[in-house]
PDB file of C-alpha atoms in Angstrom:
ATOM      1  CA  MET W   1       0.790  -5.316  13.828  1.00 45.00           C
ATOM      2  CA  MET W   2       2.603  -5.291  10.479  1.00 55.00           C
ATOM      3  CA  ALA W   3       6.256  -5.903   9.655  1.00 47.00           C
ATOM      4  CA  ALA W   4       8.802  -4.217  11.886  1.00 40.00           C
ATOM      5  CA  ASP W   5      10.098  -0.809  10.838  1.00 38.00           C
ATOM      6  CA  PRO W   6      13.058  -1.496   8.491  1.00 41.00           C
ATOM      7  CA  GLY W   7      15.051   1.421   9.873  1.00 40.00           C
ATOM      8  CA  PRO W   8      16.231   4.734   8.488  1.00 36.00           C
ATOM      9  CA  GLY W   9      18.659   3.212   6.009  1.00 43.00           C
ATOM     10  CA  VAL W  10      15.881   2.177   3.625  1.00 57.00           C
ATOM     11  CA  ARG W  11      13.652   5.204   3.993  1.00 70.00           C
ATOM     12  CA  PRO W  12      13.397   7.551   1.015  1.00 79.00           C
ATOM     13  CA  THR W  13      15.652  10.574   1.177  1.00 88.00           C
ATOM     14  CA  ALA W  14      14.227  14.068   1.500  1.00 91.00           C
ATOM     15  CA  ALA W  15      14.908  14.613  -2.200  1.00 93.00           C
ATOM     16  CA  GLU W  16      13.053  11.411  -3.097  1.00 90.00           C
ATOM     17  CA  CYS W  17      10.128  12.435  -0.875  1.00 92.00           C
ATOM     18  CA  GLY W  18      10.093  15.790  -2.637  1.00 94.00           C
ATOM     19  CA  ALA W  19       9.842  14.143  -6.051  1.00 92.00           C
ATOM     20  CA  ILE W  20       7.082  11.812  -4.857  1.00 93.00           C
ATOM     21  CA  CYS W  21       5.104  14.696  -3.372  1.00 94.00           C
ATOM     22  CA  ALA W  22       5.506  16.711  -6.572  1.00 94.00           C
ATOM     23  CA  GLY W  23       3.908  13.865  -8.510  1.00 93.00           C
ATOM     24  CA  ALA W  24       1.156  13.676  -5.905  1.00 94.00           C
ATOM     25  CA  GLY W  25       0.570  17.404  -6.339  1.00 95.00           C
ATOM     26  CA  ARG W  26      -0.003  16.940 -10.060  1.00 94.00           C
ATOM     27  CA  SER W  27      -2.423  14.116  -9.278  1.00 94.00           C
ATOM     28  CA  GLN W  28      -4.254  16.233  -6.726  1.00 95.00           C
ATOM     29  CA  ARG W  29      -4.851  18.918  -9.336  1.00 96.00           C
ATOM     30  CA  ASP W  30      -6.260  16.229 -11.622  1.00 95.00           C
ATOM     31  CA  MET W  31      -8.610  15.154  -8.848  1.00 96.00           C
ATOM     32  CA  ARG W  32      -9.808  18.679  -8.252  1.00 95.00           C
ATOM     33  CA  GLY W  33     -10.490  18.945 -11.986  1.00 96.00           C
ATOM     34  CA  TRP W  34     -12.521  15.734 -11.981  1.00 97.00           C
ATOM     35  CA  ALA W  35     -14.476  16.929  -8.958  1.00 96.00           C
ATOM     36  CA  GLU W  36     -15.348  20.131 -10.827  1.00 96.00           C
ATOM     37  CA  ALA W  37     -16.298  18.170 -13.961  1.00 97.00           C
ATOM     38  CA  TYR W  38     -18.679  15.892 -12.007  1.00 97.00           C
ATOM     39  CA  PRO W  39     -20.231  18.162  -9.352  1.00 95.00           C
ATOM     40  CA  GLY W  40     -23.196  15.871  -8.841  1.00 93.00           C
ATOM     41  CA  LEU W  41     -20.810  13.234  -7.509  1.00 96.00           C
ATOM     42  CA  PHE W  42     -18.342  15.215  -5.410  1.00 96.00           C
ATOM     43  CA  SER W  43     -20.162  18.238  -3.989  1.00 94.00           C
ATOM     44  CA  ALA W  44     -20.830  16.777  -0.529  1.00 94.00           C
ATOM     45  CA  LYS W  45     -18.867  18.187   2.391  1.00 94.00           C
ATOM     46  CA  PRO W  46     -16.714  15.062   3.047  1.00 94.00           C
ATOM     47  CA  PHE W  47     -15.063  15.540  -0.371  1.00 95.00           C
ATOM     48  CA  ASP W  48     -12.662  18.130   0.963  1.00 94.00           C
ATOM     49  CA  ALA W  49      -9.153  19.196  -0.049  1.00 93.00           C
ATOM     50  CA  ALA W  50      -7.553  16.735   2.346  1.00 94.00           C
ATOM     51  CA  LEU W  51      -9.332  13.795   0.696  1.00 95.00           C
ATOM     52  CA  TYR W  52      -7.840  14.665  -2.697  1.00 96.00           C
ATOM     53  CA  SER W  53      -4.442  15.268  -1.147  1.00 95.00           C
ATOM     54  CA  THR W  54      -4.252  12.073   0.895  1.00 95.00           C
ATOM     55  CA  LEU W  55      -5.580   9.892  -1.933  1.00 96.00           C
ATOM     56  CA  SER W  56      -2.972  11.222  -4.337  1.00 96.00           C
ATOM     57  CA  LEU W  57      -0.221  10.770  -1.740  1.00 96.00           C
ATOM     58  CA  ALA W  58      -1.321   7.159  -1.136  1.00 96.00           C
ATOM     59  CA  MET W  59      -0.870   6.337  -4.821  1.00 96.00           C
ATOM     60  CA  ALA W  60       2.368   8.277  -5.181  1.00 96.00           C
ATOM     61  CA  PHE W  61       4.101   6.707  -2.188  1.00 95.00           C
ATOM     62  CA  SER W  62       2.788   3.238  -3.098  1.00 96.00           C
ATOM     63  CA  GLY W  63       4.330   3.409  -6.576  1.00 95.00           C
ATOM     64  CA  PRO W  64       7.147   5.993  -6.543  1.00 94.00           C
ATOM     65  CA  TRP W  65       8.574   4.448  -9.727  1.00 95.00           C
ATOM     66  CA  PHE W  66       5.369   5.373 -11.609  1.00 96.00           C
ATOM     67  CA  THR W  67       4.942   8.790 -13.198  1.00 94.00           C
ATOM     68  CA  ALA W  68       1.920  10.943 -12.397  1.00 94.00           C
ATOM     69  CA  GLU W  69       0.494   9.933 -15.777  1.00 96.00           C
ATOM     70  CA  GLN W  70       0.946   6.244 -14.980  1.00 97.00           C
ATOM     71  CA  LEU W  71      -0.859   6.749 -11.651  1.00 97.00           C
ATOM     72  CA  ARG W  72      -3.605   8.796 -13.261  1.00 97.00           C
ATOM     73  CA  MET W  73      -6.020   5.900 -13.698  1.00 98.00           C
ATOM     74  CA  ALA W  74      -5.515   4.606 -10.150  1.00 98.00           C
ATOM     75  CA  ASN W  75      -6.301   8.085  -8.861  1.00 98.00           C
ATOM     76  CA  LYS W  76      -9.331   8.563 -11.108  1.00 98.00           C
ATOM     77  CA  VAL W  77     -10.902   5.178 -10.401  1.00 98.00           C
ATOM     78  CA  SER W  78     -10.197   5.478  -6.683  1.00 98.00           C
ATOM     79  CA  LEU W  79     -11.945   8.852  -6.587  1.00 98.00           C
ATOM     80  CA  TRP W  80     -14.884   7.459  -8.582  1.00 98.00           C
ATOM     81  CA  ALA W  81     -15.170   4.588  -6.083  1.00 98.00           C
ATOM     82  CA  PHE W  82     -15.352   7.110  -3.237  1.00 97.00           C
ATOM     83  CA  GLY W  83     -18.213   8.807  -5.063  1.00 98.00           C
ATOM     84  CA  LEU W  84     -19.981   5.476  -5.519  1.00 98.00           C
ATOM     85  CA  ASP W  85     -19.478   4.619  -1.853  1.00 96.00           C
ATOM     86  CA  TRP W  86     -20.974   7.949  -0.807  1.00 96.00           C
ATOM     87  CA  LEU W  87     -24.081   7.422  -2.936  1.00 97.00           C
ATOM     88  CA  VAL W  88     -24.611   3.850  -1.757  1.00 96.00           C
ATOM     89  CA  ASP W  89     -23.861   4.317   1.932  1.00 92.00           C
ATOM     90  CA  TYR W  90     -25.170   7.805   2.686  1.00 92.00           C
ATOM     91  CA  VAL W  91     -27.478   9.029  -0.091  1.00 94.00           C
ATOM     92  CA  ALA W  92     -29.506   5.991  -1.148  1.00 94.00           C
ATOM     93  CA  ALA W  93     -32.652   5.646   0.953  1.00 92.00           C
ATOM     94  CA  SER W  94     -33.889   2.226  -0.113  1.00 95.00           C
ATOM     95  CA  ARG W  95     -32.700  -1.180  -1.228  1.00 94.00           C
ATOM     96  CA  GLN W  96     -34.313  -0.548  -4.620  1.00 96.00           C
ATOM     97  CA  GLU W  97     -32.271   2.639  -5.027  1.00 97.00           C
ATOM     98  CA  VAL W  98     -29.011   0.883  -4.137  1.00 97.00           C
ATOM     99  CA  GLU W  99     -29.736  -1.957  -6.551  1.00 97.00           C
ATOM    100  CA  GLU W 100     -30.537   0.570  -9.281  1.00 98.00           C
ATOM    101  CA  ILE W 101     -27.184   2.319  -8.729  1.00 98.00           C
ATOM    102  CA  ALA W 102     -25.410  -1.022  -9.046  1.00 98.00           C
ATOM    103  CA  ARG W 103     -27.340  -1.942 -12.186  1.00 98.00           C
ATOM    104  CA  ARG W 104     -26.554   1.368 -13.895  1.00 98.00           C
ATOM    105  CA  CYS W 105     -22.855   1.019 -13.118  1.00 98.00           C
ATOM    106  CA  ALA W 106     -22.673  -2.564 -14.357  1.00 98.00           C
ATOM    107  CA  ASP W 107     -24.491  -1.676 -17.582  1.00 98.00           C
ATOM    108  CA  VAL W 108     -22.288   1.324 -18.348  1.00 98.00           C
ATOM    109  CA  ALA W 109     -19.057  -0.526 -17.552  1.00 98.00           C
ATOM    110  CA  ALA W 110     -20.162  -3.209 -20.016  1.00 98.00           C
ATOM    111  CA  GLY W 111     -20.685  -0.634 -22.780  1.00 98.00           C
ATOM    112  CA  ALA W 112     -24.045   1.089 -22.291  1.00 98.00           C
ATOM    113  CA  ALA W 113     -24.376   4.851 -22.620  1.00 98.00           C
ATOM    114  CA  PRO W 114     -24.251   6.838 -19.373  1.00 98.00           C
ATOM    115  CA  VAL W 115     -27.547   7.876 -17.846  1.00 96.00           C
ATOM    116  CA  PRO W 116     -28.387  11.504 -18.782  1.00 96.00           C
ATOM    117  CA  GLY W 117     -27.715  13.847 -15.887  1.00 95.00           C
ATOM    118  CA  ASP W 118     -25.999  11.124 -13.840  1.00 97.00           C
ATOM    119  CA  ASP W 119     -22.404  12.076 -13.040  1.00 98.00           C
ATOM    120  CA  LEU W 120     -21.689   8.631 -11.566  1.00 98.00           C
ATOM    121  CA  THR W 121     -22.250   6.796 -14.844  1.00 98.00           C
ATOM    122  CA  ARG W 122     -20.907   9.667 -16.938  1.00 98.00           C
ATOM    123  CA  MET W 123     -17.552   9.503 -15.159  1.00 98.00           C
ATOM    124  CA  LEU W 124     -17.568   5.706 -15.303  1.00 98.00           C
ATOM    125  CA  ALA W 125     -18.177   5.775 -19.062  1.00 98.00           C
ATOM    126  CA  GLY W 126     -15.116   7.993 -19.485  1.00 98.00           C
ATOM    127  CA  ILE W 127     -13.024   5.602 -17.405  1.00 98.00           C
ATOM    128  CA  ARG W 128     -14.321   2.642 -19.429  1.00 98.00           C
ATOM    129  CA  ASP W 129     -13.473   4.285 -22.738  1.00 98.00           C
ATOM    130  CA  GLU W 130     -10.004   5.260 -21.592  1.00 98.00           C
ATOM    131  CA  LEU W 131      -9.271   1.754 -20.336  1.00 98.00           C
ATOM    132  CA  ALA W 132     -10.591   0.247 -23.576  1.00 98.00           C
ATOM    133  CA  SER W 133      -7.875   2.099 -25.481  1.00 97.00           C
ATOM    134  CA  SER W 134      -5.140   0.208 -23.604  1.00 97.00           C
ATOM    135  CA  PRO W 135      -3.466  -2.711 -25.395  1.00 96.00           C
ATOM    136  CA  ALA W 136      -4.015  -4.811 -22.263  1.00 97.00           C
ATOM    137  CA  PHE W 137      -7.781  -4.314 -22.245  1.00 97.00           C
ATOM    138  CA  PRO W 138      -8.660  -7.425 -24.296  1.00 96.00           C
ATOM    139  CA  ASP W 139      -6.944  -9.564 -21.639  1.00 96.00           C
ATOM    140  CA  LEU W 140      -7.663  -7.541 -18.515  1.00 98.00           C
ATOM    141  CA  GLY W 141     -10.955  -5.832 -19.371  1.00 98.00           C
ATOM    142  CA  PRO W 142     -12.922  -8.880 -18.166  1.00 98.00           C
ATOM    143  CA  VAL W 143     -10.917  -8.768 -14.924  1.00 98.00           C
ATOM    144  CA  TRP W 144     -11.881  -5.119 -14.388  1.00 98.00           C
ATOM    145  CA  LEU W 145     -15.542  -5.881 -15.065  1.00 98.00           C
ATOM    146  CA  ASP W 146     -15.465  -8.809 -12.661  1.00 98.00           C
ATOM    147  CA  GLU W 147     -13.829  -6.697  -9.959  1.00 98.00           C
ATOM    148  CA  LEU W 148     -16.541  -4.075 -10.443  1.00 98.00           C
ATOM    149  CA  ARG W 149     -19.180  -6.783 -10.067  1.00 98.00           C
ATOM    150  CA  ARG W 150     -17.524  -8.066  -6.894  1.00 98.00           C
ATOM    151  CA  MET W 151     -17.309  -4.557  -5.430  1.00 98.00           C
ATOM    152  CA  LEU W 152     -20.932  -3.718  -6.248  1.00 98.00           C
ATOM    153  CA  GLU W 153     -22.158  -6.986  -4.771  1.00 98.00           C
ATOM    154  CA  GLY W 154     -20.055  -6.386  -1.659  1.00 98.00           C
ATOM    155  CA  MET W 155     -21.541  -2.908  -1.238  1.00 97.00           C
ATOM    156  CA  LEU W 156     -25.055  -4.314  -1.603  1.00 97.00           C
ATOM    157  CA  VAL W 157     -24.360  -6.964   1.026  1.00 97.00           C
ATOM    158  CA  GLU W 158     -23.054  -4.380   3.496  1.00 96.00           C
ATOM    159  CA  TRP W 159     -25.989  -2.045   2.794  1.00 95.00           C
ATOM    160  CA  ARG W 160     -28.413  -4.865   3.565  1.00 95.00           C
ATOM    161  CA  TRP W 161     -26.588  -5.677   6.796  1.00 96.00           C
ATOM    162  CA  LYS W 162     -26.844  -2.053   7.889  1.00 93.00           C
ATOM    163  CA  SER W 163     -30.451  -1.654   6.728  1.00 93.00           C
ATOM    164  CA  ASP W 164     -31.539  -4.829   8.535  1.00 93.00           C
ATOM    165  CA  LYS W 165     -29.426  -3.905  11.591  1.00 91.00           C
ATOM    166  CA  ALA W 166     -27.755  -7.294  11.165  1.00 91.00           C
ATOM    167  CA  ARG W 167     -24.457  -8.191  12.809  1.00 92.00           C
ATOM    168  CA  PRO W 168     -22.458 -10.461  10.501  1.00 96.00           C
ATOM    169  CA  SER W 169     -19.760 -12.613  12.016  1.00 95.00           C
ATOM    170  CA  PHE W 170     -16.210 -11.336  11.814  1.00 95.00           C
ATOM    171  CA  GLU W 171     -15.434 -13.929   9.111  1.00 95.00           C
ATOM    172  CA  GLU W 172     -18.519 -12.998   7.093  1.00 97.00           C
ATOM    173  CA  TYR W 173     -17.527  -9.351   7.288  1.00 96.00           C
ATOM    174  CA  LEU W 174     -13.934 -10.049   6.243  1.00 97.00           C
ATOM    175  CA  GLY W 175     -15.196 -12.277   3.446  1.00 97.00           C
ATOM    176  CA  ASN W 176     -17.048  -9.260   2.049  1.00 98.00           C
ATOM    177  CA  ALA W 177     -13.849  -7.180   1.702  1.00 98.00           C
ATOM    178  CA  ASP W 178     -14.527  -6.662  -2.021  1.00 98.00           C
ATOM    179  CA  ASN W 179     -16.760  -3.752  -1.013  1.00 97.00           C
ATOM    180  CA  LEU W 180     -13.580  -1.841  -0.134  1.00 97.00           C
ATOM    181  CA  GLY W 181     -12.737  -1.539  -3.845  1.00 98.00           C
ATOM    182  CA  PHE W 182      -8.944  -1.914  -3.672  1.00 98.00           C
ATOM    183  CA  SER W 183      -8.867  -4.763  -6.202  1.00 98.00           C
ATOM    184  CA  PHE W 184     -11.212  -2.894  -8.535  1.00 98.00           C
ATOM    185  CA  VAL W 185      -8.945   0.157  -8.527  1.00 98.00           C
ATOM    186  CA  PHE W 186      -5.865  -2.047  -8.850  1.00 98.00           C
ATOM    187  CA  ALA W 187      -7.327  -3.783 -11.931  1.00 98.00           C
ATOM    188  CA  ALA W 188      -7.777  -0.413 -13.652  1.00 98.00           C
ATOM    189  CA  HIS W 189      -4.224   0.595 -12.745  1.00 98.00           C
ATOM    190  CA  TRP W 190      -2.954  -2.769 -14.052  1.00 98.00           C
ATOM    191  CA  ILE W 191      -4.625  -2.188 -17.412  1.00 98.00           C
ATOM    192  CA  HIS W 192      -3.345   1.377 -17.619  1.00 98.00           C
ATOM    193  CA  VAL W 193       0.341   0.546 -17.017  1.00 97.00           C
ATOM    194  CA  THR W 194       0.510  -2.695 -19.030  1.00 96.00           C
ATOM    195  CA  GLY W 195       1.841  -2.409 -22.565  1.00 88.00           C
ATOM    196  CA  HIS W 196       1.681  -4.646 -25.595  1.00 85.00           C
ATOM    197  CA  GLY W 197       2.235  -8.382 -25.333  1.00 83.00           C
ATOM    198  CA  PRO W 198       0.616 -11.261 -23.487  1.00 87.00           C
ATOM    199  CA  VAL W 199      -0.547 -10.674 -19.921  1.00 94.00           C
ATOM    200  CA  ALA W 200       0.832 -13.352 -17.621  1.00 95.00           C
ATOM    201  CA  ASP W 201      -0.058 -14.651 -14.153  1.00 97.00           C
ATOM    202  CA  VAL W 202      -3.503 -13.064 -14.092  1.00 98.00           C
ATOM    203  CA  ASP W 203      -4.949 -15.423 -11.486  1.00 98.00           C
ATOM    204  CA  ARG W 204      -1.890 -15.158  -9.219  1.00 98.00           C
ATOM    205  CA  VAL W 205      -1.840 -11.368  -9.358  1.00 98.00           C
ATOM    206  CA  ARG W 206      -5.545 -11.235  -8.562  1.00 98.00           C
ATOM    207  CA  GLU W 207      -5.156 -13.611  -5.624  1.00 98.00           C
ATOM    208  CA  ALA W 208      -2.435 -11.366  -4.210  1.00 98.00           C
ATOM    209  CA  SER W 209      -4.594  -8.256  -4.667  1.00 98.00           C
ATOM    210  CA  TRP W 210      -7.496  -9.902  -2.823  1.00 98.00           C
ATOM    211  CA  ALA W 211      -5.160 -10.788   0.056  1.00 98.00           C
ATOM    212  CA  VAL W 212      -3.905  -7.201   0.256  1.00 98.00           C
ATOM    213  CA  GLN W 213      -7.500  -5.969   0.103  1.00 98.00           C
ATOM    214  CA  ARG W 214      -8.397  -7.979   3.216  1.00 98.00           C
ATOM    215  CA  VAL W 215      -5.475  -6.451   5.101  1.00 98.00           C
ATOM    216  CA  ILE W 216      -6.461  -2.920   4.081  1.00 98.00           C
ATOM    217  CA  ARG W 217     -10.102  -3.632   5.042  1.00 97.00           C
ATOM    218  CA  LEU W 218      -9.045  -4.297   8.636  1.00 97.00           C
ATOM    219  CA  LEU W 219      -6.458  -1.513   8.754  1.00 97.00           C
ATOM    220  CA  ASN W 220      -9.185   0.853   7.605  1.00 95.00           C
ATOM    221  CA  ASP W 221     -11.448  -0.329  10.417  1.00 95.00           C
ATOM    222  CA  LEU W 222      -8.804   0.285  13.071  1.00 94.00           C
ATOM    223  CA  GLY W 223      -8.285   3.815  11.793  1.00 93.00           C
ATOM    224  CA  THR W 224     -11.924   4.756  11.229  1.00 92.00           C
ATOM    225  CA  TYR W 225     -13.587   3.252  14.292  1.00 92.00           C
ATOM    226  CA  GLU W 226     -14.743   6.576  15.755  1.00 91.00           C
ATOM    227  CA  ARG W 227     -16.042   7.832  12.398  1.00 90.00           C
ATOM    228  CA  ASP W 228     -17.835   4.538  11.755  1.00 89.00           C
ATOM    229  CA  LEU W 229     -19.576   4.853  15.108  1.00 89.00           C
ATOM    230  CA  ALA W 230     -20.649   8.411  14.294  1.00 87.00           C
ATOM    231  CA  TRP W 231     -21.754   7.588  10.729  1.00 87.00           C
ATOM    232  CA  GLY W 232     -23.448   4.278  11.594  1.00 87.00           C
ATOM    233  CA  ASP W 233     -21.056   2.114   9.562  1.00 90.00           C
ATOM    234  CA  LEU W 234     -20.044  -1.459  10.257  1.00 93.00           C
ATOM    235  CA  ASN W 235     -16.567  -2.022  11.651  1.00 94.00           C
ATOM    236  CA  ALA W 236     -14.604  -5.152  12.536  1.00 95.00           C
ATOM    237  CA  LEU W 237     -14.185  -3.858  16.092  1.00 94.00           C
ATOM    238  CA  LEU W 238     -17.967  -3.972  16.513  1.00 91.00           C
ATOM    239  CA  LEU W 239     -18.201  -7.646  15.574  1.00 91.00           C
ATOM    240  CA  GLY W 240     -16.902  -9.348  18.672  1.00 75.00           C
ATOM    241  CA  GLY W 241     -13.168  -8.953  18.247  1.00 72.00           C
ATOM    242  CA  GLY W 242     -11.161  -6.492  20.286  1.00 87.00           C
ATOM    243  CA  ARG W 243      -8.370  -4.349  18.884  1.00 92.00           C
ATOM    244  CA  ALA W 244      -5.646  -6.843  19.848  1.00 93.00           C
ATOM    245  CA  GLU W 245      -7.514  -9.662  18.094  1.00 93.00           C
ATOM    246  CA  VAL W 246      -7.996  -7.616  14.926  1.00 95.00           C
ATOM    247  CA  GLU W 247      -4.343  -6.588  14.955  1.00 95.00           C
ATOM    248  CA  GLY W 248      -3.379 -10.255  15.241  1.00 95.00           C
ATOM    249  CA  ARG W 249      -5.481 -11.113  12.197  1.00 96.00           C
ATOM    250  CA  ILE W 250      -3.919  -8.237  10.288  1.00 97.00           C
ATOM    251  CA  ALA W 251      -0.450  -9.614  11.028  1.00 97.00           C
ATOM    252  CA  GLU W 252      -1.481 -13.077   9.811  1.00 98.00           C
ATOM    253  CA  LEU W 253      -3.145 -11.738   6.673  1.00 98.00           C
ATOM    254  CA  ALA W 254      -0.228  -9.420   5.901  1.00 98.00           C
ATOM    255  CA  ALA W 255       2.212 -12.318   6.142  1.00 98.00           C
ATOM    256  CA  ARG W 256       0.046 -14.328   3.752  1.00 98.00           C
ATOM    257  CA  SER W 257      -0.117 -11.358   1.373  1.00 98.00           C
ATOM    258  CA  ARG W 258       3.668 -11.136   1.278  1.00 98.00           C
ATOM    259  CA  GLU W 259       3.862 -14.863   0.551  1.00 98.00           C
ATOM    260  CA  LEU W 260       1.582 -14.379  -2.460  1.00 98.00           C
ATOM    261  CA  ILE W 261       3.385 -11.249  -3.651  1.00 98.00           C
ATOM    262  CA  SER W 262       6.913 -12.651  -3.389  1.00 98.00           C
ATOM    263  CA  PRO W 263       6.743 -15.047  -6.402  1.00 98.00           C
ATOM    264  CA  LEU W 264       5.433 -12.186  -8.564  1.00 98.00           C
ATOM    265  CA  ARG W 265       8.432  -9.911  -8.056  1.00 96.00           C
ATOM    266  CA  ALA W 266      10.554 -11.329 -10.869  1.00 96.00           C
ATOM    267  CA  ALA W 267       7.946 -11.021 -13.635  1.00 96.00           C
ATOM    268  CA  HIS W 268       5.890  -8.124 -12.216  1.00 97.00           C
ATOM    269  CA  PRO W 269       8.212  -6.066 -10.007  1.00 96.00           C
ATOM    270  CA  GLU W 270       6.279  -2.808 -10.258  1.00 96.00           C
ATOM    271  CA  LEU W 271       2.856  -4.346  -9.645  1.00 97.00           C
ATOM    272  CA  ALA W 272       4.157  -6.521  -6.804  1.00 97.00           C
ATOM    273  CA  GLY W 273       5.873  -3.569  -5.176  1.00 97.00           C
ATOM    274  CA  TYR W 274       2.792  -1.390  -5.591  1.00 97.00           C
ATOM    275  CA  MET W 275       0.533  -3.908  -3.846  1.00 98.00           C
ATOM    276  CA  GLU W 276       2.911  -4.355  -0.928  1.00 97.00           C
ATOM    277  CA  ARG W 277       3.529  -0.640  -0.521  1.00 96.00           C
ATOM    278  CA  GLN W 278      -0.219   0.090  -0.608  1.00 97.00           C
ATOM    279  CA  MET W 279      -0.636  -2.320   2.285  1.00 96.00           C
ATOM    280  CA  ASP W 280       2.262  -0.796   4.219  1.00 96.00           C
ATOM    281  CA  PHE W 281       1.201   2.777   3.447  1.00 95.00           C
ATOM    282  CA  CYS W 282      -2.236   2.057   4.904  1.00 96.00           C
ATOM    283  CA  ALA W 283      -0.634   0.542   8.016  1.00 94.00           C
ATOM    284  CA  GLY W 284       0.965   3.901   8.706  1.00 94.00           C
ATOM    285  CA  PHE W 285      -1.803   6.146   7.401  1.00 92.00           C
ATOM    286  CA  TYR W 286      -4.632   4.655   9.436  1.00 92.00           C
ATOM    287  CA  GLN W 287      -2.665   5.007  12.654  1.00 89.00           C
ATOM    288  CA  VAL W 288      -3.112   8.761  12.312  1.00 88.00           C
ATOM    289  CA  GLY W 289      -5.803   9.772   9.850  1.00 83.00           C
ATOM    290  CA  ASP W 290      -8.657   9.003   7.493  1.00 87.00           C
ATOM    291  CA  TYR W 291      -9.452   9.975   3.900  1.00 91.00           C
ATOM    292  CA  TRP W 292     -12.989  11.306   4.400  1.00 90.00           C
ATOM    293  CA  GLY W 293     -13.736  14.810   5.586  1.00 84.00           C
ATOM    294  CA  THR W 294     -16.459  15.531   8.126  1.00 81.00           C
ATOM    295  CA  LEU W 295     -20.180  15.321   7.447  1.00 75.00           C
TER     296      LEU W 295
END
């Protein structure tokens, strides 16, 4: 499905795994703290201990050269996106309610005050303010806002499909991969780890992140098929293609992702490596598990 296993010679040693897991443990404690600070967003049963653990491990193993502090924003924004997804997909009862959630998020990300009593926009405002303090924000802040817009629009499209009991084509579904949120989280991480100086290759880095996002969208669907059936979610396997066909598309899309990542390695080795390792981590993770807890 993905690249062949490179063999034991390039796997991290037990000591390296220990260091990575220690960083993930610090991140998991951060996540538990955020969940306690925003109970209106993370009190539902599927936000269990395993979700915080597996999310933090995904970031840590995708960027083992980053410290826990450097991965902090990726973890925080990823968790926030899970909260948003829960509200849109499982709490909102009408199209008007979903559109209102999207409007509030877009307004707050652009600088508006959070809505009183609304943990979703309160947490987002904190993320926005923290990102705005980065020296890269003048260059990459518009990228983050655009990725938020793309994610919100993708979530609205999928909500309408589900509400109308519509069956998009496989290509339409894949074309809506922004609703996954990988590129939105990646943009926040990019801002957080970028120091002073001009930001180069913005369009090329974004193109690579979108390619990786499409791969992860389909990997997610292979791993969450049974849950999607139970929860009433759309899934690529329900749109006419069998598992072998979806796996073939994943292989094609992964190869294209690596082609886009390769030229970035010289100037952006950590970002390029992070994107590729996120893709490969998900290839292994979704063979066995899922992030969400049970309803």
